[in-house]
Amino acid sequence: MRAALLTAVKEPLEVVDDVEIEPPRAGEVLVRVSHCGVCHSDLSNVDGTFPPPLPLVLGHEAAGTVEEIGPGVTTVKPGDRVVLTPAPPCGHCPFCLRGQFSICVNSTAVFTSMFNDGSTRLSRGGATVFRGLGVGGFGELVVTQESGAIKIDDDTPLDVACVIGCAVQTGVGAVFNTAKVEPGDTVLVIGLGGVGISIVQGARIAGATRIIVSDPVSERRDSAARFGATDAIDPTNDDVVARTHELTGIGADFAFEAVGRGALGQAAIWATRPGGTAVLVGAGPLEEAVSIDPAVVFMASERRIVGSFLGSSNSPREIPRLLALWRAGLLDLEGMITKRRPITEVNAAFDDLRAARGLRTVLEL
């Protein structure tokens, strides 16, 4: 099959046509990918921020059509349209049994780029090729667990649906599932890429009355207003913490950090009110750290700091719910896609991401 292959960090991806993929095993699905969004986590692998195994097929925000099913698969059939998820829940591990589906044992594939048995189902010239971030959506074909391919209606455009797989599921899920924002709450969102804008949309849908956003890119701040932001802060000119307290009176009920930088995580903590919650969503460099004073943050003010992976989502439940919100006109997916490119322009898409141009680029395979 054809795929965009990363063979060395900090080097352009190569579009090759000789990657081999195994047929689906029991409980697995083979999907022909139509479209795949370009996410900052992909860029972190390309630039070596998250050192990846190589060679690697990146891409984890994908949608396509079921090509073949393995024995025992019942929820999809060949010809069905599906959205892929990086964390397919198994339903029976200790985490799934506790309702923590996004940290199912299958989610480790996001970090190892392998199935739990150590295989990848991909090879080239007899050598292993890794399935980046648990999907490998920059390839024409993907093998995933049955719960990793969520059926959608036949009339759903795949170029629109694909952004649900990561950005929207992560951002809206962080609001709905991790933070559980309620009507009347105040929210701060730091970072306005695809995930940050999805957090803004989730906060609006949840009924937050004040949605404050912060990003150094003026175009992104302007875009956020269309998605529901009520106030914007330019962090190059204003102190985010001080301005948030000024706008809310006591600090935000919830502050979401969607970049993955230690300093921004600390800003999110201090921008919350006493008793408020900082939700750390962004995936930053491994060496980034957040420093806190436990006596002040926890004991004296009862602030909370929580992590959020893939929006704490149960993907087979979350993806249909998000599509229902889109069909109801409450969730804007089309507006998030600011560029469409063929897979041959994958490196230009990463250049856009590095320069913070637009919100989401979708690649067509």
Coordinates of N, CA, C and O in Angstrom, one line a residue, residues 33 35-45 57-63 83-87 110 131-139 142 148 162-167 169-170 195 309-310 350 360:
V33 N -8.4 3.9 4.4 CA -8.4 5.3 4.9 C -8.7 6.2 3.7 O -8.1 6.1 2.6
H35 N -9.5 9.9 4.6 CA -8.9 11.2 5.0 C -8.3 11.0 6.4 O -8.8 10.2 7.2
C36 N -7.3 11.9 6.7 CA -6.6 11.9 8.0 C -6.2 13.3 8.3 O -5.5 13.9 7.5
G37 N -6.6 13.7 9.5 CA -6.1 15.0 10.0 C -4.7 15.0 10.4 O -4.1 13.9 10.8
V38 N -4.1 16.2 10.4 CA -2.7 16.3 10.9 C -2.7 16.9 12.2 O -3.1 18.1 12.4
C39 N -2.2 16.2 13.2 CA -2.2 16.6 14.6 C -0.8 17.0 15.1 O 0.2 16.5 14.6
H40 N -0.8 17.8 16.2 CA 0.5 18.2 16.8 C 1.2 17.0 17.3 O 2.5 17.0 17.4
S41 N 0.5 16.0 17.8 CA 1.2 14.8 18.3 C 2.0 14.1 17.2 O 3.1 13.6 17.4
D42 N 1.5 14.2 15.9 CA 2.3 13.7 14.8 C 3.5 14.5 14.6 O 4.6 13.9 14.4
L43 N 3.4 15.8 14.7 CA 4.6 16.7 14.5 C 5.6 16.4 15.6 O 6.8 16.5 15.4
S44 N 5.1 16.1 16.8 CA 6.1 15.8 17.9 C 6.9 14.6 17.7 O 8.1 14.5 18.1
N45 N 6.4 13.7 16.9 CA 7.2 12.5 16.5 C 8.1 12.9 15.4 O 9.3 12.5 15.4
V57 N 4.6 4.9 10.2 CA 3.5 5.5 9.5 C 2.7 6.3 10.5 O 2.1 5.7 11.4
L58 N 2.7 7.6 10.4 CA 2.0 8.5 11.4 C 0.6 8.6 11.0 O 0.1 7.9 10.1
G59 N -0.1 9.5 11.7 CA -1.5 9.8 11.4 C -2.5 9.0 12.3 O -2.4 7.7 12.3
H60 N -3.3 9.7 13.1 CA -4.2 8.9 14.0 C -5.6 9.6 14.1 O -6.3 9.2 14.9
E61 N -5.9 10.5 13.2 CA -7.1 11.2 13.2 C -7.8 10.9 11.8 O -7.9 11.7 11.0
A62 N -8.3 9.6 11.7 CA -8.6 9.1 10.4 C -10.0 8.6 10.3 O -10.7 8.2 11.3
A63 N -10.5 8.6 9.0 CA -11.8 8.0 8.7 C -11.7 7.3 7.4 O -10.9 7.7 6.5
V83 N -15.1 5.9 11.7 CA -14.1 6.8 12.2 C -13.1 6.0 13.1 O -13.6 5.2 13.9
L84 N -11.8 6.2 12.9 CA -10.9 5.4 13.7 C -10.5 6.2 15.0 O -10.6 7.4 15.0
T85 N -10.2 5.4 16.0 CA -9.8 6.0 17.3 C -8.5 5.5 17.8 O -8.2 4.3 17.6
P86 N -7.6 6.3 18.3 CA -6.3 5.8 18.8 C -6.4 4.9 20.0 O -5.4 4.2 20.3
A87 N -7.5 5.0 20.7 CA -7.6 4.2 22.0 C -8.9 3.4 22.0 O -9.9 3.7 22.6
V110 N -0.7 4.1 21.6 CA -0.4 5.5 21.2 C 1.1 5.8 21.5 O 1.7 6.6 20.8
R131 N 3.1 1.5 13.5 CA 1.9 2.1 13.3 C 1.7 3.3 14.2 O 1.3 3.2 15.4
G132 N 2.1 4.5 13.8 CA 2.2 5.6 14.6 C 1.0 6.0 15.4 O -0.1 6.0 14.9
L133 N 1.2 6.2 16.7 CA 0.2 6.7 17.7 C -1.1 5.8 17.6 O -2.2 6.2 17.8
G134 N -0.8 4.5 17.4 CA -1.9 3.5 17.5 C -2.8 3.4 16.4 O -3.7 2.6 16.4
V135 N -2.5 4.1 15.3 CA -3.4 4.0 14.1 C -2.6 3.8 12.8 O -2.7 2.8 12.1
G136 N -1.7 4.8 12.4 CA -1.0 4.7 11.2 C -1.9 5.2 10.0 O -1.9 4.6 8.9
G137 N -2.6 6.3 10.2 CA -3.6 6.8 9.3 C -3.1 7.5 8.1 O -3.8 7.8 7.2
F138 N -1.7 7.7 8.0 CA -1.2 8.2 6.8 C -0.9 7.1 5.7 O -0.1 7.3 4.8
G139 N -1.5 6.0 6.0 CA -1.4 4.9 5.0 C -2.7 4.6 4.5 O -3.8 4.9 5.1
V142 N -5.5 0.4 7.2 CA -5.2 0.3 8.7 C -5.9 -0.9 9.2 O -7.0 -1.2 8.9
G148 N -12.0 -0.1 17.6 CA -11.3 1.0 17.1 C -11.8 1.6 15.8 O -11.3 2.6 15.3
C162 N -13.3 12.8 10.0 CA -12.0 12.4 10.5 C -11.5 13.2 11.7 O -10.9 12.7 12.6
V163 N -11.9 14.5 11.8 CA -11.3 15.3 12.8 C -11.9 14.9 14.2 O -11.3 15.3 15.2
I164 N -13.0 14.2 14.2 CA -13.5 13.7 15.5 C -12.5 12.7 16.2 O -12.4 12.7 17.4
G165 N -11.8 12.0 15.4 CA -10.9 10.9 15.9 C -10.0 11.3 17.0 O -9.7 10.6 17.9
C166 N -9.4 12.6 16.8 CA -8.5 13.0 17.9 C -8.9 14.4 18.4 O -9.3 14.5 19.5
A167 N -8.8 15.4 17.6 CA -9.0 16.8 18.0 C -10.3 17.0 18.8 O -10.4 17.5 19.9
Q169 N -12.7 14.8 19.7 CA -12.9 13.8 20.8 C -12.1 14.2 22.0 O -12.6 14.1 23.2
T170 N -10.9 14.7 21.8 CA -10.0 15.1 22.9 C -10.5 16.4 23.6 O -10.7 16.5 24.8
V195 N -7.4 21.1 19.1 CA -7.9 20.6 20.4 C -8.5 21.8 21.2 O -9.6 21.7 21.8
F309 N -6.6 12.4 28.8 CA -6.1 11.7 27.6 C -7.3 11.3 26.7 O -8.2 10.6 27.1
L310 N -7.2 11.8 25.5 CA -8.3 11.6 24.5 C -9.7 12.0 25.0 O -10.7 11.4 24.7
F350 N 2.8 19.8 7.6 CA 3.5 19.9 8.9 C 4.2 21.3 9.0 O 4.2 21.9 10.1
R360 N -6.8 23.1 11.3 CA -6.7 21.7 11.0 C -6.5 21.5 9.6 O -7.3 22.0 8.7

